[in-house]
GROMACS .gro file of C-alpha atoms in nm:
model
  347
    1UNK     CA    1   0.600  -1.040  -0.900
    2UNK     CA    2   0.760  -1.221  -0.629
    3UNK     CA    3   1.126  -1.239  -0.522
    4UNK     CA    4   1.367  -1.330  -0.242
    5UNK     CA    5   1.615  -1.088  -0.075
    6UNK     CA    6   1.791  -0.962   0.226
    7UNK     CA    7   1.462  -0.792   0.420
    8UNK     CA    8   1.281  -1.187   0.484
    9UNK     CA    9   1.166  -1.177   0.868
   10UNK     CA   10   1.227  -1.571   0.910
   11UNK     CA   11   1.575  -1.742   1.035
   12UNK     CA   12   1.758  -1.528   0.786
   13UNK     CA   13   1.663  -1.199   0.979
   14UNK     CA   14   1.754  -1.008   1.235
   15UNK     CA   15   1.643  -1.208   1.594
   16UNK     CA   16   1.333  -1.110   1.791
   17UNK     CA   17   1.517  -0.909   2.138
   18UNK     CA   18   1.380  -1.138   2.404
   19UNK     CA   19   1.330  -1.103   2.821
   20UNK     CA   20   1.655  -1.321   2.814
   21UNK     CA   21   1.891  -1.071   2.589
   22UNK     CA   22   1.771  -0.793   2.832
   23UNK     CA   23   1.841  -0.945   3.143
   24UNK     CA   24   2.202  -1.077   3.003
   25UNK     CA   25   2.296  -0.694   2.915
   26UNK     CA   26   2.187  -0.625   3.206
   27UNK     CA   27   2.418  -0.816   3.411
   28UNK     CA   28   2.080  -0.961   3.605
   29UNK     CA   29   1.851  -1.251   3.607
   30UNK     CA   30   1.535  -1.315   3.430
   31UNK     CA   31   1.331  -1.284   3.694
   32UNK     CA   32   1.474  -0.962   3.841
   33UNK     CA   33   1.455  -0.839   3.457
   34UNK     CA   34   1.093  -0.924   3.431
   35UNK     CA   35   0.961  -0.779   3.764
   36UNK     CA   36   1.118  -0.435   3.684
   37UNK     CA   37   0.975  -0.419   3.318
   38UNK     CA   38   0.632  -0.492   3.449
   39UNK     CA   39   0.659  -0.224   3.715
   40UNK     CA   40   0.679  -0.475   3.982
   41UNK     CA   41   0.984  -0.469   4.135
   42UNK     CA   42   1.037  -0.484   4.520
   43UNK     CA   43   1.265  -0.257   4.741
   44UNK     CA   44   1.534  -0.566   4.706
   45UNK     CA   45   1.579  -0.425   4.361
   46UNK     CA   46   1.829  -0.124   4.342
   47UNK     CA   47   1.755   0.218   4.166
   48UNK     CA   48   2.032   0.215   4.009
   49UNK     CA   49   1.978  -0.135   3.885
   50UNK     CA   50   1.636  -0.047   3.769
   51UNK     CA   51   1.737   0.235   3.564
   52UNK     CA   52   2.008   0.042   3.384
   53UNK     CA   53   1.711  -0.268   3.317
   54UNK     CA   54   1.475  -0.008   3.177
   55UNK     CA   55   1.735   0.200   2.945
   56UNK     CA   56   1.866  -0.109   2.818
   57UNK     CA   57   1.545  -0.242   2.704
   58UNK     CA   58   1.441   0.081   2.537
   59UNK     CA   59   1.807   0.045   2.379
   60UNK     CA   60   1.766  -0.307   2.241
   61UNK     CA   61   1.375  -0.224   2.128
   62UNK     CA   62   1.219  -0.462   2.330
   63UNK     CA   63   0.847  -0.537   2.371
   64UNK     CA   64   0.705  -0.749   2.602
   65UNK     CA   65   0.446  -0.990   2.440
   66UNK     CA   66   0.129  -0.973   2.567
   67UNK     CA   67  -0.053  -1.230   2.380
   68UNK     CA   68   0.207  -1.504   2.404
   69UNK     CA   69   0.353  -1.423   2.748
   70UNK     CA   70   0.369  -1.781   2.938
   71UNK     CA   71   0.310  -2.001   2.642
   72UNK     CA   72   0.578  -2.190   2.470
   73UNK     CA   73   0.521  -2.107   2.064
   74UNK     CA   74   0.506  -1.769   1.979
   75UNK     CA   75   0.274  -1.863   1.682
   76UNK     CA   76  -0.028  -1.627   1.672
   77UNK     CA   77  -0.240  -1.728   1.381
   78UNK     CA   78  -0.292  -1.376   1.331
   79UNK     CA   79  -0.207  -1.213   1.012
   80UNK     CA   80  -0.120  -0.809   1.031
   81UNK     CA   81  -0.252  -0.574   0.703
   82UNK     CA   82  -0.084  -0.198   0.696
   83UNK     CA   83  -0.245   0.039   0.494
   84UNK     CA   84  -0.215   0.419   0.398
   85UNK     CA   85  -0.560   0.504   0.386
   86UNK     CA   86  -0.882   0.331   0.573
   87UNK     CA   87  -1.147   0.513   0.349
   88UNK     CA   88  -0.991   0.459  -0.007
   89UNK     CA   89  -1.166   0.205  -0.144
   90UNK     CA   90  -0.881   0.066  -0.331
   91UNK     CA   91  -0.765  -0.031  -0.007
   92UNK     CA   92  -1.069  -0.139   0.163
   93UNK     CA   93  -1.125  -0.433  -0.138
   94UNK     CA   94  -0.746  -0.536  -0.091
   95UNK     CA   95  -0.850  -0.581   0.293
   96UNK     CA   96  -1.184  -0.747   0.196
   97UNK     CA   97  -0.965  -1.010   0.012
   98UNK     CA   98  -0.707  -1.041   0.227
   99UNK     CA   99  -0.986  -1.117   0.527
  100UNK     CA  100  -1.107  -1.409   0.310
  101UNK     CA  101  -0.814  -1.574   0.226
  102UNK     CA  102  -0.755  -1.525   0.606
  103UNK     CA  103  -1.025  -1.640   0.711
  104UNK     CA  104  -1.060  -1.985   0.488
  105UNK     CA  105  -0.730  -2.052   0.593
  106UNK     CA  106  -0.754  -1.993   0.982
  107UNK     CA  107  -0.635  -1.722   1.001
  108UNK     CA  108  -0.771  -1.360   1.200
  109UNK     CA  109  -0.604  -1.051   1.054
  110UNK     CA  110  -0.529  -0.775   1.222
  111UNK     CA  111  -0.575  -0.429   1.011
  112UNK     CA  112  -0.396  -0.108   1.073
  113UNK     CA  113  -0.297   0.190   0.865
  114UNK     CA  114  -0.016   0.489   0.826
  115UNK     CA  115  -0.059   0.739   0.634
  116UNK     CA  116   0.216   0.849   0.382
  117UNK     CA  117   0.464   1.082   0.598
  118UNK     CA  118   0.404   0.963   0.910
  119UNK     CA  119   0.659   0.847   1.160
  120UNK     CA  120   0.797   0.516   1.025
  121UNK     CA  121   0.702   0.292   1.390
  122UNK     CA  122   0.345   0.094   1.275
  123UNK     CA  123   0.497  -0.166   1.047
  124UNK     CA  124   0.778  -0.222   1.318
  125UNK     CA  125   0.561  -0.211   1.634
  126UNK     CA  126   0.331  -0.460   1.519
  127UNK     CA  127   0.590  -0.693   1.437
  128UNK     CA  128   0.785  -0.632   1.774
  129UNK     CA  129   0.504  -0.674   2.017
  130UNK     CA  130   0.467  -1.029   1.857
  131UNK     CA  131   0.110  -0.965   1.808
  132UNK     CA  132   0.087  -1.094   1.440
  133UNK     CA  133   0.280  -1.404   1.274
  134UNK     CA  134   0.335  -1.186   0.926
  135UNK     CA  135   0.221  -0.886   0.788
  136UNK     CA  136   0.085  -0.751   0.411
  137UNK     CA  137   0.187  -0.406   0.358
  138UNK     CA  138   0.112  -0.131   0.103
  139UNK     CA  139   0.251   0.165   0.127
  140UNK     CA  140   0.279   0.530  -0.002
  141UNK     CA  141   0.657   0.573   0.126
  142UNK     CA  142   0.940   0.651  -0.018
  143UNK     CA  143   1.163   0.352  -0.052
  144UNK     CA  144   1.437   0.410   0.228
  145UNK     CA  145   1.121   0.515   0.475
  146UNK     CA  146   0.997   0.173   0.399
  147UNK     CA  147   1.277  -0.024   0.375
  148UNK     CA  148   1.388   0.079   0.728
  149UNK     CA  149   1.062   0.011   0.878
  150UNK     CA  150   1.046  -0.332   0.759
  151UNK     CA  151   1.381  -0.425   0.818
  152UNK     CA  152   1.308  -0.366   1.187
  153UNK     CA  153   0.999  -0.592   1.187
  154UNK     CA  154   1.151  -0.928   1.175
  155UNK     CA  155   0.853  -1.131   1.059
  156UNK     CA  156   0.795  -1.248   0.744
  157UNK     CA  157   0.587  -1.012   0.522
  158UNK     CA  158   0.439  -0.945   0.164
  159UNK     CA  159   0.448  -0.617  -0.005
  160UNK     CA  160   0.078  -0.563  -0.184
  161UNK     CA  161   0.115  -0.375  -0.529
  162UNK     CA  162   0.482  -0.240  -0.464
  163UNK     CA  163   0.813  -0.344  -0.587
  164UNK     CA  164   1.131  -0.240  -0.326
  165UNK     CA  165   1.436  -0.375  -0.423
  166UNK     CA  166   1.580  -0.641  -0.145
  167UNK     CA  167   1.228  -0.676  -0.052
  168UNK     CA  168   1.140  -1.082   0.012
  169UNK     CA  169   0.783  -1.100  -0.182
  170UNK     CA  170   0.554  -0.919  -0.322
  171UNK     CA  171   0.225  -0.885  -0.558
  172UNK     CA  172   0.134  -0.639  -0.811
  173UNK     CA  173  -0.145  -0.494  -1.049
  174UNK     CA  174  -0.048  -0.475  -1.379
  175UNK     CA  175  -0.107  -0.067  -1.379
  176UNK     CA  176   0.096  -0.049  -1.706
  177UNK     CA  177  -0.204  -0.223  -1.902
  178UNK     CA  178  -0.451  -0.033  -1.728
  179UNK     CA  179  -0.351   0.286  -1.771
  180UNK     CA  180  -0.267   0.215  -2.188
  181UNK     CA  181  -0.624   0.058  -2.173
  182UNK     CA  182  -0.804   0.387  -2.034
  183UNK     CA  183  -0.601   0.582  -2.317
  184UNK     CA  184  -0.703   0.361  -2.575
  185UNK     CA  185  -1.114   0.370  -2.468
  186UNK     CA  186  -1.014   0.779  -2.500
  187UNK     CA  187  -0.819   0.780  -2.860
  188UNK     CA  188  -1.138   0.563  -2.985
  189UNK     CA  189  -1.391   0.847  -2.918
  190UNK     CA  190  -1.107   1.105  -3.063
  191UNK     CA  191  -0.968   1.245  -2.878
  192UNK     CA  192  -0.625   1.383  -2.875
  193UNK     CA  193  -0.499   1.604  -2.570
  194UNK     CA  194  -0.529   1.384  -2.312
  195UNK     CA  195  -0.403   1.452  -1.952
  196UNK     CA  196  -0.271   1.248  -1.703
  197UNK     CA  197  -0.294   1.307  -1.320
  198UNK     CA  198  -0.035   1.104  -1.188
  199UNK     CA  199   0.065   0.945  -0.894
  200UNK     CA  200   0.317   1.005  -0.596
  201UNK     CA  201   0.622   1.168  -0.809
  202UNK     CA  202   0.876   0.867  -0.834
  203UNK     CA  203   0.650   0.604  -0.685
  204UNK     CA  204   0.667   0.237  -0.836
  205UNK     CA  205   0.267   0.266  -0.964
  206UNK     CA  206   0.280   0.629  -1.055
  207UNK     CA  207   0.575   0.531  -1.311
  208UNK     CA  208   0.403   0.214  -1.426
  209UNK     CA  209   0.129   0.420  -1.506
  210UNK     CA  210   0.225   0.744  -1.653
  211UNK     CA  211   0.444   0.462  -1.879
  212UNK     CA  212   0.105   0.311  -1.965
  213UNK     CA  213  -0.051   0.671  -2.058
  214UNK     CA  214   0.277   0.708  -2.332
  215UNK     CA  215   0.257   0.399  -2.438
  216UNK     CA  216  -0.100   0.445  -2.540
  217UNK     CA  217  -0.068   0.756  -2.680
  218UNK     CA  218   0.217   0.627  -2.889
  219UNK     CA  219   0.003   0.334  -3.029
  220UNK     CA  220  -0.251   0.630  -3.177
  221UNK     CA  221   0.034   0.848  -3.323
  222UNK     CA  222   0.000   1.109  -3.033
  223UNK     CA  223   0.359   1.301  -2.959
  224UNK     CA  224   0.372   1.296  -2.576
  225UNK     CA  225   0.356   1.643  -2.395
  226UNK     CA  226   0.455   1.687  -2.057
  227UNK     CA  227   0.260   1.975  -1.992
  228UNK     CA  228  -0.050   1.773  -1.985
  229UNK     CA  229   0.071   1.568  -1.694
  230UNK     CA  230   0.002   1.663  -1.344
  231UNK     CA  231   0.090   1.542  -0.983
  232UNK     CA  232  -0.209   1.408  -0.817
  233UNK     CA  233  -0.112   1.195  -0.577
  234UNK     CA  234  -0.343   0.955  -0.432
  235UNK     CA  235  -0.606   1.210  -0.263
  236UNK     CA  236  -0.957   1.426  -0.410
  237UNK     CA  237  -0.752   1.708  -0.269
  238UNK     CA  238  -0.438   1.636  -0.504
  239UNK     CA  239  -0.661   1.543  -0.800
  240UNK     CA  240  -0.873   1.872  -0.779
  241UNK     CA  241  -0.549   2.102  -0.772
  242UNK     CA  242  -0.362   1.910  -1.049
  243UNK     CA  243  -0.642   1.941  -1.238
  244UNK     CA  244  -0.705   2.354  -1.198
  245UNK     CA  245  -0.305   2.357  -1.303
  246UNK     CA  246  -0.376   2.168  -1.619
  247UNK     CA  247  -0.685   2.358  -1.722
  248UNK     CA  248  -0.498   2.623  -1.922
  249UNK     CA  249  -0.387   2.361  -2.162
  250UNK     CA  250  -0.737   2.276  -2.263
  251UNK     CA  251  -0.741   1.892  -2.261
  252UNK     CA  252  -1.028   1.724  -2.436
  253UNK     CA  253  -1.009   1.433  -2.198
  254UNK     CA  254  -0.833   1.340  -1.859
  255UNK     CA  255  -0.683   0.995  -1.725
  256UNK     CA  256  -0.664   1.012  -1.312
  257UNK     CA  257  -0.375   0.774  -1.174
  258UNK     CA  258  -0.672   0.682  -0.953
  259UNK     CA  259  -1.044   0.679  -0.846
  260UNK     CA  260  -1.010   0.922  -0.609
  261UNK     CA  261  -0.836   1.163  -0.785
  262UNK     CA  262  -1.098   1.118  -1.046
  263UNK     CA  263  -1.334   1.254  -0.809
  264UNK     CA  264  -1.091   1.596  -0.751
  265UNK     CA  265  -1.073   1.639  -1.092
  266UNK     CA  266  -1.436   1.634  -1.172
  267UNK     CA  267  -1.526   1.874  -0.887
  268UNK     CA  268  -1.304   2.105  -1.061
  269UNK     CA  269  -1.413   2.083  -1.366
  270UNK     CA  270  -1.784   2.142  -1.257
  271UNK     CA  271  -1.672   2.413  -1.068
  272UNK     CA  272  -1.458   2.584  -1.387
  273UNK     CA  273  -1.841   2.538  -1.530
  274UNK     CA  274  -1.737   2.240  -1.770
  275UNK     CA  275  -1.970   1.984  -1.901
  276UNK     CA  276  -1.828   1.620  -1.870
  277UNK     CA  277  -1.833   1.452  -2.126
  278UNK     CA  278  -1.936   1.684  -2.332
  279UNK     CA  279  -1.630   1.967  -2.301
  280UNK     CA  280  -1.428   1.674  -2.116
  281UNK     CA  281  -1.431   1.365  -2.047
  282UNK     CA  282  -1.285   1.171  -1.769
  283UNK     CA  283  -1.129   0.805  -1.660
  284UNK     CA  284  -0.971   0.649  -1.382
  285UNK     CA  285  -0.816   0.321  -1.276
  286UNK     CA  286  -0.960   0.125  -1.017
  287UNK     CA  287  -1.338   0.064  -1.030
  288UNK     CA  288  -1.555   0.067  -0.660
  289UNK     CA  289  -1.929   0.128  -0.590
  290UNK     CA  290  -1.869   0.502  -0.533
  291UNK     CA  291  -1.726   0.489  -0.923
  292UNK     CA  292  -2.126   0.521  -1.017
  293UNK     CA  293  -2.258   0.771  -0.714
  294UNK     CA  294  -2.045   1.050  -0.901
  295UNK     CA  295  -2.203   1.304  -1.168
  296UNK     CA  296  -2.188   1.169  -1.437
  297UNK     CA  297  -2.117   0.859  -1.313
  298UNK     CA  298  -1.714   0.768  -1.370
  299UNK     CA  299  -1.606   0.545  -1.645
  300UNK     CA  300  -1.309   0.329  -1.480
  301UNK     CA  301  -1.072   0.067  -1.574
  302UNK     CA  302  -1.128  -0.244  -1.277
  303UNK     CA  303  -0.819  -0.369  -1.132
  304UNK     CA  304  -0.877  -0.676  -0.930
  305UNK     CA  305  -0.727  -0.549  -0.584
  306UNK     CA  306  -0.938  -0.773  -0.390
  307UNK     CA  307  -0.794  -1.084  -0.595
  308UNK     CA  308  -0.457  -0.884  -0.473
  309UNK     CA  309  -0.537  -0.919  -0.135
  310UNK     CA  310  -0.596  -1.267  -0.156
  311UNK     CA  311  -0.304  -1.355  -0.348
  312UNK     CA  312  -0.081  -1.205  -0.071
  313UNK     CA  313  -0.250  -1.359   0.188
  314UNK     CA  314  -0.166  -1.707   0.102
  315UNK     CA  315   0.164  -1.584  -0.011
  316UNK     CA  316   0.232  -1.484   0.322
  317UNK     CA  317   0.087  -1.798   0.474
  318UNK     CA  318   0.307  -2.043   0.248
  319UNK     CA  319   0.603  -1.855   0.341
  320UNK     CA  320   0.497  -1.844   0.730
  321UNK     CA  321   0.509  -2.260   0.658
  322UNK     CA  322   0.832  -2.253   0.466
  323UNK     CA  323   0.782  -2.325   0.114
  324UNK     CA  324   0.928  -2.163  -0.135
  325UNK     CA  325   0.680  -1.955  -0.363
  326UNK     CA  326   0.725  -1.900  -0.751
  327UNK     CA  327   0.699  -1.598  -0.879
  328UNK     CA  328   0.381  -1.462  -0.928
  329UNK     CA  329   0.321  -1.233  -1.285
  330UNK     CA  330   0.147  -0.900  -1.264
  331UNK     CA  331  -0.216  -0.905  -1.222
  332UNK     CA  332  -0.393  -0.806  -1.542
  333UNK     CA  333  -0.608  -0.528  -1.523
  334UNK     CA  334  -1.016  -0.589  -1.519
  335UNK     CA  335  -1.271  -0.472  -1.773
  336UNK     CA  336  -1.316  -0.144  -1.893
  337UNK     CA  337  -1.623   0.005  -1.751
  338UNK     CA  338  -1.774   0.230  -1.951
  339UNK     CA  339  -1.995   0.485  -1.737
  340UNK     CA  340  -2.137   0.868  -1.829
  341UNK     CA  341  -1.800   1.047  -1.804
  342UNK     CA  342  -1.657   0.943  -2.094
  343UNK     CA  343  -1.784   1.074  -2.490
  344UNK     CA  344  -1.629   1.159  -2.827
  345UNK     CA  345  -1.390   1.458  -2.858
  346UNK     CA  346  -1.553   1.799  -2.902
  347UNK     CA  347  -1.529   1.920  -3.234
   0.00000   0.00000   0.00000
């Protein structure tokens, strides 16, 4: 889903601080400005002076630019990719993609991550020290976190599988479908208490999804029961404690928010001493190579987050040349991968 709105980094945003707004608050030249905020100035330049130069600039936010210092366009051709979390594979394929489409296009992208919680600066800092012409973000934040972060980056930027009201652009998965597809693959082999480890509580893809879980359960006849839905988060950590909380409620069958918590939940289910599939079974959204390295071997519904990368990449680049960009529909999840975790209801 794509829109336009008040957060765009181009003309319509807030203006990059430059050497030249410093020196004016300052009441000095450029050149005076410019020797003191590369630790060079001489004796000629008072203390006094270089204490109100220095505050000032840490004031207005500015960053020198090392990469385009002396040249006359401030045009990179580098792309910036933020990321909560390096080693979830979710996000590694929606880097792979993004690379790509970078790549084909001319384009060198520079990754980085921060994880959910931290102090809101990456996004921003990137932006500031001119270092990339745009940036693709996903994020685990809560919306005002985020919101405030990229409204101080002043490039243009795409949000990757997150909605945030105001925001310019953005591209999605269509989590909705996947998660009523995993219930559906679970109602066919009978089952009926079915749990769902959800997402970051309030988070755009944790609601899309837990809707997706009712919605399939609805379409078998299956009363929805909040006490067979726990917080997981995005983490094994989250997904094995959500999944020792739901235990006493004796579900037949489990659908993780992710592949990762998939993995918590089946260590503590082997731990508790239960057999998957046979006393459980298990499925998650997002399929990766590590999907089939687990025991049994995870059944998973794909969703094409490498295509997602891809599709914000030259998102980003058509905006960074100033056409206008339709908006783009949810992307539908992949095929339902059918792996040893998954069986027919005990009887």
């Amino acid at each position: 889903m794509v829109g336009k709105g008040d957060l765009a980094g181009g003309s319509g945003g807030m203006a990059r601080v430059t050497l030249a707004d410093v020196a004016r608050a300052a009441g000095v030249d450029m050149s005076t400005a410019s020797r003191v905020l590369r630790g060079e100035a001489s004796q000629r330049v008072r203390e006094e002076t270089r204490v109100r130069i220095l505050k000032i600039a840490e004031e207005m936010q500015y960053l020198a630019n090392p990469l385009a210092r002396g040249l006359r366009t401030q045009r990179t051709d580098t792309l910036g990719i933020v990321v909560p979390q390096l080693d979830n594979p979710v996000f590694a394929s929606a880097i792979r993609g993004a690379e790509l489409e970078a790549a084909e296009r001319g384009y060198s992208l520079l990754i980085s991550h921060r994880e959910p919680g931290e102090t809101a600066t990456t996004i921003a800092k990137i932006s500031r020290t001119n270092r990339v012409d745009g940036l693709l973000v996903a994020s685990l934040d809560d919306d005002e976190v985020l919101r405030t972060d990229l409204a101080a980056a002043r490039v243009p930027f795409v949000l990757m599988n997150r909605i945030l009201p105001g925001a310019p652009l953005s591209v999605v998965l269509d989590s909705r479908a996947a998660a009523r597809k995993g219930v559906e693959h679970l109602t066919a082999l009978g089952h009926r208490r079915i749990a769902h480890l959800a997402g970051r509580e309030g988070g755009f893809n944790a609601r899309e999804r837990l809707q997706g879980y009712r919605d399939g359960l609805e379409a078998a006849g299956i009363a929805f029961d909040e006490a067979l839905v726990g917080v997981a988060g995005y983490t094994a950590e989250g997904g094995t404690q959500a999944m020792r909380a739901l235990l006493p409620q004796h579900p037949t069958a489990v659908l993780a928010a992710t592949l990762v918590s998939a993995a918590g939940a089946m260590a503590t289910l082997h731990e508790a001493g239960l057999r998957i599939p046979e006393d459980i079974s298990v499925i998650g959204l997002h399929d990766a190579p590590v999907a089939g390295m687990l025991y049994p071997a995870l059944t998973s519904v794909a969703m094409p987050t490498e295509e997602m990368g891809r599709v914000a990449t030259g998102l980003l680049i058509r905006a960074l040349g100033g056409e206008d960009s339709a908006p783009v529909a949810p992307l539908p999840p992949g095929a339902l991968v059918v792996r040893g975790s998954t069986g027919p209801a005990p009887l």
